[in-house]
């Protein structure tokens, strides 16, 4: 049997990278082994990664030298940044640049870069439909990733640009779950109007990335938008009603009101939902369920994700 090739996985203890490590290590006869990057190789979760069969190595995306060492000898790498850890698009850009330079230095043959749309291609900075944030962004946590695509191309790294979308897991971990209104009734509240939101089980992102590595060269230089389902607010509420056994409705909210909710990043997310609302047709075209399933035959629907996860959704 040919020797297995190493995929270095940034964020291996996180949602996206973790899914990829699990996909690689579950495929015992597959062509790859997982090298899991973490800042703390002595943690319990690092031990869990070793137990799965991954090699665990230390690296920090803020330290290019550590990335060069961690990428050395690998065939490929999965690269992701951690916007919500610092909320700085400039830092995210620097992290992407460090990964691109390290990938080039290591001579990697295939990198999958976890990106999002640069919304300024749809809503230029001068467009007053939504405010400009942090001086030069409309949706900072999208725009910096989309703009960073170029850093991989310019560095000459053979890259697939994996455009992800909203995790349904945000219902559990990011405060998106149903809340009781003054009438005592449960509702989810997003500024989506009648448009749909591109959503996915976070675990499926890593599985799609695995599909890209397995299918290989054909995807280099391409942008692939993935999605589990495009669902409207009422469709999500109906699925939640069924899964939770309690009535959940969808409440709409103007993006402006969402931007002013007062939590850190509310303005960024308000602009994001407005982008999702106003350009849903483009996002349906760019994020295809069929293309995602071709990479990951186990791609979950929202109902399937809820069947496994609804019990963990906090009800406010
Ligand atoms: N939530 C959503 O709906 C959504 C949708 C699309 C895209 N995204 C994007 O997804 C990205 C985050 O990915 P994720 O959800 O997979 O992350 P995550 O689950 O928060 O991953 C956290 C892991 O990343 C590692 N990490 C954090 N800072 C690091 C650093 N400086 N160097 C190396 N590793 C570091 C940590 O591992 P160690 O402690 O082991 O080092 C941590 O366990 C964000 O940029 C976000 O914008 C989110």
XYZ file of C-alpha atoms in Angstrom, residues 114-231:
118
model
C -11.543 28.128 5.046
C -12.914 31.371 3.665
C -16.091 33.446 3.411
C -17.373 35.953 0.869
C -15.775 39.399 0.727
C -19.130 41.188 0.992
C -17.585 44.419 -0.336
C -17.879 42.876 -3.813
C -21.668 43.144 -3.333
C -21.808 46.180 -1.048
C -18.893 48.548 -1.769
C -17.712 50.694 1.123
C -19.451 53.757 -0.317
C -22.830 51.947 -0.306
C -24.852 53.366 2.562
C -27.301 50.438 2.826
C -25.191 49.168 5.708
C -22.576 50.974 7.805
C -18.870 50.570 7.150
C -17.254 48.926 10.187
C -13.705 49.150 11.541
C -12.882 51.691 8.805
C -12.762 49.393 5.766
C -15.201 46.505 6.088
C -18.902 45.805 5.731
C -18.877 42.363 7.389
C -15.421 42.266 9.002
C -15.359 38.525 9.779
C -16.344 37.738 6.177
C -14.414 40.410 4.307
C -11.010 39.739 5.860
C -11.269 36.043 5.000
C -12.429 36.701 1.429
C -9.687 39.280 0.894
C -7.123 36.811 2.269
C -7.817 34.361 -0.600
C -5.388 36.430 -2.631
C -2.615 35.884 -0.062
C -2.583 32.153 -0.821
C -2.721 32.727 -4.587
C -0.006 35.400 -4.474
C 2.247 33.130 -2.409
C 1.922 30.467 -5.113
C 0.225 27.948 -2.819
C -1.959 25.312 -4.561
C -5.176 26.188 -2.767
C -8.852 25.301 -2.718
C -10.987 28.101 -1.286
C -13.649 26.481 0.881
C -16.407 29.048 1.390
C -18.250 27.956 4.516
C -21.534 29.226 5.932
C -23.393 29.627 9.240
C -23.108 26.690 11.641
C -26.424 25.342 12.926
C -24.309 24.697 16.041
C -24.667 28.439 16.715
C -28.089 27.488 18.128
C -26.140 25.732 20.898
C -22.944 27.738 21.307
C -23.572 31.237 19.976
C -26.886 32.321 21.513
C -29.018 31.708 18.400
C -31.441 29.351 20.199
C -35.151 30.044 20.799
C -35.952 32.654 23.468
C -39.226 33.326 25.260
C -40.829 36.639 24.350
C -42.956 38.798 26.676
C -45.911 36.626 25.565
C -44.113 33.550 26.947
C -43.827 32.047 23.467
C -40.576 30.725 22.018
C -39.093 32.397 18.964
C -35.871 32.576 17.001
C -35.047 36.118 15.901
C -32.904 36.983 12.885
C -32.963 39.925 10.468
C -33.558 37.709 7.436
C -36.958 38.951 6.280
C -38.363 36.291 3.964
C -34.901 35.226 2.730
C -33.026 32.053 3.516
C -29.841 31.514 5.494
C -27.137 29.164 4.228
C -26.552 26.800 7.155
C -24.550 23.661 7.828
C -23.673 21.241 10.605
C -20.197 22.386 11.684
C -19.014 18.757 11.614
C -19.815 18.609 7.890
C -17.321 21.377 7.060
C -14.382 19.144 7.960
C -15.987 16.258 6.079
C -16.319 18.454 2.961
C -12.667 19.519 3.348
C -11.749 15.825 3.504
C -13.655 15.260 0.256
C -11.653 18.061 -1.361
C -8.333 16.525 -0.287
C -9.411 13.084 -1.499
C -10.631 14.387 -4.867
C -7.407 16.424 -5.070
C -5.928 18.366 -7.945
C -9.208 19.046 -9.791
C -10.203 21.429 -6.993
C -6.978 23.457 -6.838
C -7.558 27.112 -7.689
C -11.335 26.718 -7.276
C -13.738 28.260 -4.789
C -16.269 25.765 -3.464
C -19.220 27.099 -1.463
C -20.696 24.516 0.853
C -24.052 24.382 2.637
C -26.286 21.862 4.385
C -29.535 23.616 3.487
C -30.771 27.096 2.629
C -33.641 27.682 5.064
